[in-house]
Amino acid sequence: MRTMIKALIVNSMISSVVAFIVFVVFASIVCAVIVFIIILLIGLVKPTLIILNILVQRTDWYKIKVGDGIKFRKQIDTNLDICNLGSNSGKYAFDYEETGLKGENWALGPQTLSYDFKVLKNYHSYLHEGGTVLIPLCPFSSCIIDFDDDIVNYKYYSFLHPILILNYSESTKNQILRFVDKPFQVKPLKSIFRIFKDVAKVNYKIMIEENLEKDANNFVNSWKQQFSILDMNIPISKKNNDSITFNTNLLSEMISFCIERNLKPVLILPPVTKVLSSKLSEGFRENYIYSFVRKSNNYNVKFLNYFDDKQFDNNELFFNSYFLNEKGSKLYTKRVLLDLGIIES
Amino acid sequence: MKKTRSLGNGVEIPVIGMGTYPLRGIAMTKAVLAAIECGYRAFDTAHAYGNEVSLGNALQEVFQKTEIQRDDIFITSKIGENLEHGMPDCKLFYATYKGEKRDIKGIVSAQLSESLKNLQTDYLDLLLFHWPHPDYLVDIWNALENEYRLGRVKAIGVSNCREWHLNKIIETGSIIPMVNQIELHPLNTKKKIIEYCNRYGIKIQAYSPLLVMNPRLMNAPILNLLAQKYKKSIAQIILRWDIQQGIIPIPKSGNTIRLKENISIFDFELSEIEMSEINNLNENYKLVVESRYCPGY
């Protein structure tokens, strides 16, 4: 009996120890699995964020907000042969990749002449002596002094010297720079929304005639609204006249700035579709563009006007009624360089 | 070869100097003591470098430990903007900053007083302005002229100036700058500005003369060939190329061996062909892209 009890106790002790060992082993495995999953998740966070940030950086939303400035943050070559300034029309008009020249497209959308000058002031030393500075003009370049909303100027925080940025603030700079590098972390919800909205859509496909007409009307109507113009053919309003005077002096100063530094400024009107060009009457062009150019052009520098150029009659060279597409910009850049005698055919 | 050159007003400047940026503290003291022993008598600093106090202390140690006194030393400093992340913050000499009207004369005077205090001296041998900030270029020069007339500086000059900056200064000022300190090395020979300065008797000082030992420069076959021929280092060949064309290099080093090497360049001479072969290395290479540092440059 005593032996049986003893054996029972020993057996139960052995069972307990075995059970305990099994429990410990099992618990360890569970813990190890949990720890592994946690480590895996933590490990995945970083690459996931990197991927999300890359996706956000591809959205139009990001590009318009700050993305155009990224090109200034990479290593820029010195001794550039040519650069262009400008707003969206300049941004989409020039591509120096296949020209064999050292060129930089410094246009940002949207951009005033005043910021064109600021970009030039901050970056002109990248050009070699005698380098060419293309100054593209838009139909209403003469009428914009500054955008009402400071947000439009946020894109400059990542690459312009603070002294050049209107209403510069250090705290805004910190926010913007964080957004530039990590847009998803700064605005996660908006980022997700824009990833689905912007990345999914196919950009810049060629428009059919009917859509071009609609698009051209949209441009004209938004300009009319922006500059409080009822009829594009009637004389310029007092407010617009003041802006034109301001920009005339500014453009004149830009030209002098280039000449003084042995750079070659060229005023240039990139082509637009026939649909849009037909809505910009001779009267409008004279009032808002040609007289502006004449008054500003104190050194009689080259003014190249491609508004009605036959070579760009083809709608397949544009992605909307106003802006050239990739094919168009390559063709156009070569044409300009040929016209300037910088390259030979 | 004469070990000094005469500036426009007759002040003598050593043909080679020592750049001090970014040395400070004990490293500065050690480097300056070693430099003095090697034969350097000219030291270049700037208000913006934040190392004037260190240089001042180092020179005091020199005056105490050696027979060399203040009159034997040529100190250059520069008026300029403070640096933020290595870039001028442009808060003093830009009209657009806060839209306030600037008392340029007052700013220059106060900054010079601070430099003199930092360097523990009552005069500078040469005062330059660091960058030709466009809004007040002429006013800054006028303020430097004023300090020169007051006798707080023995010579005045400019830094990083191109022809268009000097044109304005020469047209409006009453004194022609005595020195223009610029980035200059065989990969950027700046012939045009040198010719311009020579025409007006403006001495050129070369900063970054060795292009921080950039391999593109150091691996240039002609320099290696000449180094072998003269049994000199490439740095010595470049510095000799400088002084032979009347340029005053200010190489920086905290290393005693290099300091000695950099000043041992008076026992050989490059031929005219060799000089022009070095000139042919020019590719307008820039270490400092000027308009990034000085918007509106």
XYZ file of C-alpha atoms in Angstrom:
642
model
C 0.000 0.000 0.000
C 2.735 2.351 1.034
C 4.662 1.460 -2.126
C 1.583 2.206 -4.214
C 1.097 5.610 -2.583
C 4.769 6.339 -3.094
C 4.539 5.351 -6.756
C 1.412 7.450 -7.137
C 3.132 10.495 -5.631
C 6.196 9.982 -7.803
C 4.011 9.536 -10.877
C 1.990 12.624 -10.151
C 5.174 14.586 -9.477
C 6.641 13.407 -12.756
C 3.384 14.251 -14.534
C 3.370 17.694 -12.936
C 6.960 18.328 -13.951
C 6.267 17.081 -17.472
C 3.094 19.172 -17.631
C 5.047 22.167 -16.339
C 7.787 21.633 -18.898
C 5.210 21.209 -21.664
C 3.478 24.379 -20.458
C 6.724 26.343 -20.350
C 7.731 25.115 -23.779
C 4.298 25.880 -25.198
C 4.166 29.294 -23.513
C 7.651 30.059 -24.805
C 6.606 29.110 -28.316
C 3.499 31.289 -28.066
C 5.546 34.166 -26.650
C 8.179 33.662 -29.317
C 5.523 33.703 -32.018
C 3.962 36.863 -30.555
C 7.376 38.537 -30.279
C 8.172 37.430 -33.815
C 4.890 38.872 -35.115
C 5.517 42.131 -33.247
C 9.052 42.361 -34.623
C 7.724 41.524 -38.078
C 5.065 44.207 -37.807
C 7.546 46.769 -36.548
C 9.893 45.723 -39.313
C 7.131 46.179 -41.854
C 6.130 49.636 -40.637
C 9.198 51.353 -42.039
C 9.074 49.840 -45.527
C 5.308 50.332 -45.616
C 5.722 54.004 -44.757
C 8.452 54.373 -47.359
C 6.184 52.852 -50.014
C 3.234 54.999 -48.947
C 5.369 58.135 -49.043
C 6.604 57.267 -52.522
C 2.999 56.791 -53.663
C 1.958 60.134 -52.157
C 4.910 61.825 -53.823
C 3.528 60.654 -57.174
C 0.187 62.342 -56.692
C -0.715 65.602 -58.420
C -1.707 66.913 -55.006
C 1.852 66.489 -53.685
C 3.439 67.704 -56.922
C 1.402 70.898 -56.971
C 1.881 71.522 -53.271
C 5.650 71.020 -53.042
C 6.767 68.456 -55.620
C 8.023 70.870 -58.263
C 10.678 72.008 -55.832
C 12.236 68.551 -55.521
C 14.256 69.088 -58.707
C 16.184 71.807 -56.890
C 17.080 69.497 -54.024
C 18.984 67.025 -56.158
C 22.548 67.721 -57.222
C 22.294 70.375 -59.919
C 25.057 70.416 -62.506
C 27.126 73.581 -62.686
C 28.063 75.195 -66.010
C 24.544 74.829 -67.370
C 24.063 75.887 -70.991
C 20.443 76.836 -70.570
C 17.610 77.058 -68.079
C 14.013 78.107 -68.281
C 11.863 79.794 -65.715
C 8.107 80.093 -65.932
C 4.801 78.817 -64.658
C 2.931 75.674 -65.746
C 3.225 76.481 -69.456
C 7.017 76.622 -69.096
C 7.039 73.567 -66.876
C 5.371 71.448 -69.540
C 7.086 73.111 -72.501
C 10.744 72.261 -71.926
C 12.643 69.014 -71.711
C 16.379 69.161 -72.334
C 17.030 65.452 -71.971
C 17.628 64.634 -75.629
C 19.252 67.895 -76.664
C 22.835 67.087 -75.711
C 22.914 70.266 -73.678
C 23.170 70.834 -69.960
C 19.751 72.342 -69.297
C 17.412 72.683 -66.339
C 13.689 73.317 -66.326
C 13.188 75.629 -63.347
C 9.528 76.380 -64.014
C 7.052 75.720 -61.237
C 3.315 75.659 -61.407
C 1.830 78.096 -60.712
C 4.486 80.797 -60.578
C 4.501 84.564 -60.866
C 7.164 86.551 -62.709
C 8.237 87.803 -59.344
C 9.096 84.254 -58.222
C 10.695 83.561 -61.616
C 13.098 86.325 -60.720
C 13.627 84.936 -57.227
C 14.490 81.496 -58.600
C 16.891 83.153 -61.024
C 18.463 85.235 -58.247
C 19.053 82.123 -56.159
C 20.216 79.728 -58.891
C 21.779 81.683 -61.768
C 25.321 80.810 -60.697
C 24.689 77.279 -61.948
C 24.772 78.653 -65.495
C 28.030 79.194 -67.298
C 28.941 82.606 -68.590
C 26.941 83.324 -71.722
C 24.309 80.744 -70.726
C 20.732 81.200 -71.930
C 17.810 82.049 -69.652
C 14.420 81.373 -71.224
C 11.681 83.483 -69.679
C 8.384 81.919 -70.777
C 5.342 84.161 -70.637
C 1.718 83.087 -70.178
C -1.290 84.993 -71.540
C -1.654 86.701 -68.162
C 1.943 86.839 -66.891
C 1.655 90.616 -66.934
C -1.314 90.657 -64.551
C -0.253 88.571 -61.545
C 1.753 90.189 -58.801
C 1.383 87.652 -56.009
C -1.064 84.924 -55.192
C -3.431 85.843 -52.382
C -2.851 82.602 -50.538
C 0.543 81.973 -48.925
C 0.001 78.246 -49.437
C 0.961 78.705 -53.093
C 4.396 79.785 -51.896
C 4.936 76.747 -49.664
C 6.680 74.955 -52.515
C 9.553 77.430 -52.283
C 10.407 76.534 -48.684
C 12.365 73.463 -49.695
C 14.775 75.201 -52.054
C 14.674 79.013 -52.026
C 16.703 81.060 -49.572
C 14.340 82.251 -46.816
C 15.072 85.893 -47.626
C 13.337 85.417 -50.977
C 10.110 83.878 -49.671
C 7.192 86.202 -49.099
C 5.879 86.064 -45.497
C 8.502 83.459 -44.615
C 8.035 81.709 -41.292
C 10.406 79.299 -39.575
C 7.593 77.122 -38.194
C 6.030 76.820 -41.650
C 9.423 75.794 -42.987
C 9.704 72.962 -40.463
C 6.219 71.720 -41.332
C 6.825 71.941 -45.059
C 10.178 70.182 -44.952
C 8.591 67.361 -42.930
C 5.793 67.161 -45.474
C 8.267 67.124 -48.369
C 10.097 64.094 -46.968
C 7.252 62.292 -45.159
C 3.924 63.430 -46.600
C 2.093 60.324 -45.383
C 3.088 60.844 -41.747
C 2.104 64.526 -41.884
C -1.275 64.101 -43.626
C -2.199 60.396 -43.497
C -5.911 60.595 -44.325
C -5.544 63.077 -47.151
C -2.598 61.058 -48.446
C -4.623 57.848 -48.663
C -7.436 59.709 -50.403
C -5.064 61.297 -52.912
C -3.182 58.045 -53.579
C -6.414 56.435 -54.757
C -7.615 59.555 -56.565
C -4.434 60.680 -58.336
C -2.264 57.639 -58.878
C -5.084 55.584 -60.313
C -6.053 58.115 -62.931
C -4.294 58.114 -66.287
C -2.785 61.514 -66.765
C -2.036 63.508 -69.817
C -3.806 61.451 -72.482
C -4.604 63.337 -75.667
C -7.947 65.148 -75.577
C -10.537 64.847 -78.299
C -11.565 68.075 -80.087
C -14.797 68.423 -78.121
C -12.999 68.138 -74.786
C -10.310 70.551 -75.941
C -12.967 73.141 -76.660
C -14.425 72.667 -73.197
C -10.962 72.778 -71.628
C -10.010 75.960 -73.504
C -13.244 77.609 -72.366
C -12.459 76.591 -68.800
C -9.056 78.239 -69.014
C -10.439 81.433 -70.518
C -13.280 81.621 -67.997
C -11.006 81.018 -65.033
C -8.633 83.748 -66.279
C -11.538 86.122 -66.726
C -12.633 85.397 -63.190
C -9.127 85.607 -61.724
C -8.417 88.956 -63.364
C -11.959 90.350 -63.185
C -12.280 90.673 -66.955
C -15.693 90.668 -68.614
C -14.498 91.035 -72.181
C -10.954 90.101 -73.154
C -10.947 92.652 -75.982
C -11.806 95.797 -74.040
C -9.092 98.072 -72.595
C -7.306 96.975 -69.450
C -8.809 97.814 -66.038
C -7.022 100.115 -63.583
C -6.172 97.191 -61.289
C -4.717 95.112 -64.104
C -2.919 98.155 -65.454
C -1.169 98.634 -62.104
C -0.134 94.971 -62.152
C 1.130 95.342 -65.719
C 3.200 98.370 -64.723
C 4.639 96.412 -61.798
C 5.484 93.427 -63.990
C 6.863 95.611 -66.774
C 9.412 97.020 -64.330
C 10.083 93.560 -62.959
C 10.657 91.943 -66.355
C 12.803 94.852 -67.348
C 14.861 94.341 -64.185
C 15.145 90.607 -64.897
C 16.488 91.301 -68.360
C 19.018 93.808 -67.002
C 19.998 91.313 -64.278
C 20.797 88.685 -66.924
C 22.654 91.092 -69.214
C 24.770 92.396 -66.331
C 25.793 88.817 -65.512
C 26.618 87.922 -69.114
C 23.583 85.666 -69.430
C 21.332 85.682 -72.490
C 17.685 86.264 -71.611
C 15.059 85.206 -74.143
C 11.365 86.068 -73.817
C 9.229 83.291 -75.125
C 5.587 82.413 -75.674
C 5.220 78.619 -75.801
C 2.644 77.209 -78.241
C -0.930 76.465 -77.244
C -3.549 74.446 -79.133
C -5.330 76.115 -82.019
C -8.533 75.884 -80.003
C -7.130 78.005 -77.200
C -5.151 80.326 -79.424
C -8.330 81.167 -81.368
C -9.883 82.479 -78.156
C -7.008 84.903 -77.554
C -7.792 87.702 -79.980
C -5.228 90.052 -81.518
C -6.665 92.858 -79.361
C -6.135 90.822 -76.214
C -2.639 89.812 -77.249
C -1.678 93.403 -77.969
C -3.102 94.718 -74.688
C -1.883 91.994 -72.356
C 1.187 90.478 -73.998
C 2.819 92.338 -76.881
C 2.753 95.838 -75.426
C 3.954 94.379 -72.121
C 6.894 92.716 -73.873
C 7.712 95.886 -75.867
C 7.746 98.077 -72.763
C 9.776 95.597 -70.695
C 12.282 94.712 -73.337
C 14.773 97.447 -72.521
C 17.687 95.597 -74.134
C 15.741 94.433 -77.168
C 16.429 90.801 -76.356
C 14.923 88.014 -78.469
C 11.186 87.493 -78.178
C 10.052 84.186 -79.651
C 6.317 83.830 -80.175
C 5.026 80.304 -80.877
C 1.353 80.978 -80.183
C 0.256 80.278 -83.767
C 3.221 78.254 -84.910
C 2.165 75.778 -87.611
C 4.541 73.090 -86.321
C 2.433 72.850 -83.173
C -0.988 72.736 -84.832
C -1.209 69.076 -83.957
C -3.327 68.396 -80.854
C -1.374 65.209 -80.268
C 1.457 67.374 -78.948
C -0.670 68.652 -76.043
C -2.259 66.984 -73.036
C -4.905 69.669 -72.742
C -5.737 72.839 -74.629
C -2.886 74.766 -73.001
C 0.061 72.532 -72.093
C 2.406 70.453 -74.226
C 2.769 66.773 -73.435
C 6.037 64.856 -73.254
C 6.225 64.369 -77.031
C 5.356 68.031 -77.593
C 7.864 69.361 -75.090
C 10.721 67.356 -76.617
C 9.871 68.604 -80.107
C 9.361 72.164 -78.896
C 12.587 72.343 -76.883
C 14.572 71.265 -79.943
C 12.757 73.829 -82.073
C 13.581 76.647 -79.647
C 17.216 75.614 -79.445
C 17.385 75.516 -83.245
C 15.759 78.934 -83.520
C 18.253 80.311 -81.036
C 21.131 78.721 -82.937
C 22.212 76.806 -79.846
C 21.962 73.475 -81.648
C 22.078 72.634 -85.333
C 19.587 70.504 -87.203
C 61.052 85.661 -54.645
C 59.755 88.439 -52.391
C 57.687 87.005 -49.516
C 55.209 89.876 -49.510
C 53.155 91.805 -52.057
C 52.209 95.474 -51.968
C 48.533 96.343 -51.831
C 47.148 99.423 -53.570
C 47.895 101.617 -50.543
C 51.427 100.259 -50.023
C 50.540 97.873 -47.187
C 52.564 94.666 -47.476
C 50.702 91.360 -47.422
C 52.439 87.945 -47.174
C 52.329 86.004 -50.457
C 50.710 83.056 -48.727
C 48.431 82.935 -45.717
C 46.665 80.397 -43.605
C 42.929 79.883 -43.854
C 41.412 79.103 -40.480
C 37.864 77.924 -41.174
C 36.601 75.749 -39.455
C 39.395 75.500 -36.874
C 38.649 76.560 -33.319
C 39.706 75.914 -29.699
C 42.779 73.794 -29.053
C 42.953 72.717 -32.697
C 43.261 76.388 -33.677
C 45.959 77.079 -31.063
C 48.009 74.067 -32.152
C 47.626 74.915 -35.841
C 48.529 78.594 -35.374
C 51.585 77.800 -33.233
C 52.726 75.258 -35.820
C 52.026 77.682 -38.657
C 54.082 80.415 -37.019
C 56.955 77.998 -36.618
C 56.668 77.075 -40.302
C 56.863 80.725 -41.299
C 53.227 81.781 -41.803
C 52.509 85.356 -40.834
C 49.055 85.897 -42.382
C 45.839 84.463 -40.970
C 42.416 84.660 -42.507
C 39.170 84.528 -40.563
C 35.674 86.016 -40.723
C 33.041 87.224 -38.307
C 30.755 84.476 -39.604
C 33.257 81.671 -38.980
C 32.712 81.964 -35.226
C 36.415 81.290 -34.615
C 37.791 84.800 -34.160
C 38.048 84.301 -30.377
C 40.038 81.087 -30.913
C 42.372 82.818 -33.361
C 42.734 85.763 -30.976
C 43.643 83.428 -28.111
C 46.055 81.452 -30.297
C 47.822 84.627 -31.396
C 48.110 85.805 -27.793
C 49.850 82.535 -27.018
C 52.187 83.153 -29.957
C 52.998 86.646 -28.644
C 53.738 85.213 -25.185
C 55.771 82.198 -26.287
C 57.765 83.669 -29.179
C 59.411 86.908 -30.155
C 56.747 87.511 -32.746
C 54.506 90.439 -31.966
C 51.285 91.893 -33.382
C 53.122 94.017 -35.986
C 54.640 90.870 -37.482
C 51.255 89.309 -38.099
C 48.768 90.069 -40.868
C 45.168 89.470 -39.779
C 42.296 89.440 -42.259
C 38.665 89.272 -41.223
C 35.372 89.762 -43.012
C 32.155 91.608 -42.407
C 29.134 89.525 -43.216
C 25.948 87.722 -42.428
C 25.792 85.090 -39.711
C 25.746 81.512 -40.908
C 22.751 79.234 -40.508
C 23.321 75.608 -41.525
C 26.489 76.812 -43.267
C 24.641 79.435 -45.331
C 24.493 83.194 -44.726
C 21.146 83.940 -43.046
C 20.841 87.267 -44.918
C 19.234 89.084 -42.008
C 21.637 92.031 -41.878
C 22.288 93.145 -45.420
C 19.001 92.473 -47.239
C 16.406 95.214 -47.539
C 13.614 92.656 -47.766
C 14.332 91.148 -44.343
C 11.559 92.486 -42.115
C 11.384 95.495 -44.420
C 13.369 97.625 -41.981
C 15.715 100.350 -43.141
C 19.262 99.347 -42.324
C 21.984 101.426 -40.706
C 24.738 99.733 -42.689
C 27.470 101.991 -41.305
C 26.362 101.121 -37.786
C 26.145 97.386 -38.491
C 29.621 97.314 -40.056
C 31.099 99.389 -37.255
C 29.563 97.175 -34.546
C 30.647 93.978 -36.278
C 34.189 95.252 -36.725
C 34.320 96.263 -33.033
C 33.269 92.742 -32.114
C 35.899 91.239 -34.427
C 38.617 93.436 -32.918
C 37.519 92.418 -29.425
C 37.418 88.740 -30.400
C 40.856 88.917 -31.985
C 42.249 90.952 -29.055
C 43.683 93.628 -31.284
C 42.981 97.291 -31.952
C 43.323 97.099 -35.728
C 42.939 94.662 -38.587
C 45.446 94.471 -41.401
C 42.719 93.746 -43.912
C 38.945 93.919 -43.687
C 36.847 92.423 -46.467
C 33.146 92.088 -46.942
C 32.257 88.441 -47.205
C 29.630 88.541 -49.970
C 28.470 91.293 -52.346
C 24.925 91.412 -50.953
C 23.138 93.311 -53.708
C 20.719 95.496 -51.738
C 23.446 97.355 -49.872
C 26.586 96.602 -51.879
C 27.653 100.219 -52.213
C 26.605 101.120 -48.650
C 28.670 98.255 -47.235
C 31.669 99.388 -49.247
C 31.188 102.970 -48.057
C 31.096 101.694 -44.483
C 34.373 99.819 -45.044
C 35.909 102.981 -46.482
C 34.790 104.796 -43.346
C 36.524 102.247 -41.102
C 39.665 102.558 -43.219
C 39.652 106.324 -42.776
C 39.141 105.909 -39.043
C 42.287 103.756 -38.998
C 40.714 100.669 -37.482
C 41.780 98.709 -40.569
C 44.964 99.089 -42.585
C 43.485 97.879 -45.853
C 40.049 97.097 -47.212
C 38.795 94.768 -49.867
C 36.026 92.518 -51.049
C 35.315 88.841 -51.319
C 33.487 86.739 -53.909
C 33.139 89.710 -56.246
C 32.669 89.500 -59.991
C 33.136 92.248 -62.554
C 29.596 93.589 -62.187
C 29.998 93.989 -58.419
C 33.381 95.670 -58.730
C 32.080 97.989 -61.456
C 29.486 99.358 -59.028
C 32.008 99.755 -56.227
C 34.608 101.415 -58.413
C 32.014 103.731 -60.002
C 30.546 104.934 -56.719
C 33.244 104.435 -54.090
C 36.218 106.650 -53.452
C 38.711 103.850 -52.775
C 39.418 100.951 -55.114
C 39.290 97.642 -53.218
C 42.787 96.435 -52.418
C 41.939 92.728 -52.405
C 39.302 90.428 -53.902
C 39.180 87.044 -52.201
C 37.649 84.395 -54.475
C 37.456 80.633 -54.956
C 40.334 79.871 -57.297
C 42.170 76.680 -58.203
C 43.350 74.960 -61.408
C 39.808 73.636 -62.076
C 38.506 77.211 -61.984
C 41.169 79.627 -63.125
C 38.859 82.675 -63.440
C 41.025 84.430 -66.011
C 38.463 87.162 -66.689
C 38.151 88.382 -63.117
C 41.910 88.096 -62.619
C 42.483 90.310 -65.662
C 39.876 92.763 -64.399
C 41.475 92.931 -60.955
C 44.961 93.285 -62.390
C 43.721 96.240 -64.447
C 42.666 98.024 -61.257
C 45.568 96.869 -59.085
C 43.304 94.670 -56.965
C 45.203 91.723 -55.475
C 43.508 88.338 -55.718
C 43.412 86.042 -52.722
C 42.475 82.427 -53.432
C 40.316 80.541 -50.998
C 40.014 76.756 -51.323
C 43.185 76.843 -53.490
C 43.537 73.067 -53.150
C 39.817 72.422 -53.640
C 39.707 70.483 -50.364
C 42.025 67.921 -51.965
C 39.302 66.987 -54.472
C 40.392 63.820 -56.342
C 39.488 65.451 -59.676
C 42.234 67.939 -59.010
C 44.638 65.689 -57.158
C 44.503 63.016 -59.889
C 45.180 65.425 -62.744
C 48.065 63.847 -64.763
C 49.871 67.134 -65.389
C 49.965 67.933 -61.675
C 51.262 64.469 -60.865
C 53.885 64.784 -63.569
C 55.081 68.155 -62.273
C 55.066 66.865 -58.697
C 57.389 64.063 -59.767
C 59.586 66.393 -61.806
C 60.112 68.892 -58.982
C 59.932 66.310 -56.166
C 57.096 68.281 -54.611
C 53.552 67.431 -53.590
C 50.600 68.285 -55.828
C 49.526 70.877 -53.247
C 52.930 72.551 -53.542
C 52.689 72.627 -57.341
C 49.259 74.296 -57.138
C 50.327 76.847 -54.533
C 53.406 77.655 -56.581
C 51.172 78.116 -59.637
C 49.198 80.613 -57.524
C 52.057 82.722 -56.310
C 53.775 82.736 -59.694
C 50.768 84.498 -61.185
C 50.569 86.980 -58.304
C 47.711 85.260 -56.496
C 47.798 85.002 -52.712
C 46.602 81.535 -51.666
C 45.203 80.918 -48.201
C 45.163 77.138 -47.795
C 43.732 75.793 -44.560
C 45.303 72.949 -42.652
C 45.494 71.894 -39.038
C 48.165 69.349 -39.874
C 51.740 70.431 -39.086
C 53.287 68.412 -41.915
C 50.892 69.893 -44.485
C 51.317 73.395 -43.074
C 55.064 73.069 -43.575
C 54.613 71.568 -47.017
C 52.226 74.320 -48.141
C 54.698 77.085 -47.369
C 57.771 75.306 -48.791
C 57.202 76.543 -52.313
C 59.969 79.080 -52.793
C 62.752 76.777 -53.983
C 61.457 75.903 -57.449
C 59.865 77.621 -60.430
C 57.299 76.417 -62.953
C 58.033 77.209 -66.577
C 55.620 79.258 -68.694
C 54.547 76.119 -70.561
C 53.908 74.310 -67.286
C 51.889 77.261 -66.000
C 49.746 77.224 -69.111
C 49.337 73.443 -68.907
C 47.946 73.866 -65.414
C 45.699 76.668 -66.682
C 44.345 74.214 -69.246
C 42.834 72.160 -66.442
C 40.174 74.846 -66.106
C 36.605 73.585 -66.300
C 34.927 76.385 -64.326
C 34.343 73.921 -61.503
C 32.653 75.490 -58.490
C 32.873 74.396 -54.907
C 30.769 77.370 -53.862
C 27.818 78.167 -56.139
C 27.690 81.863 -55.405
C 24.010 82.697 -55.844
C 23.068 79.964 -53.365
C 25.054 81.818 -50.683
C 24.196 85.291 -51.822
C 20.768 85.544 -53.500
C 20.851 88.179 -56.231
C 24.629 87.693 -56.516
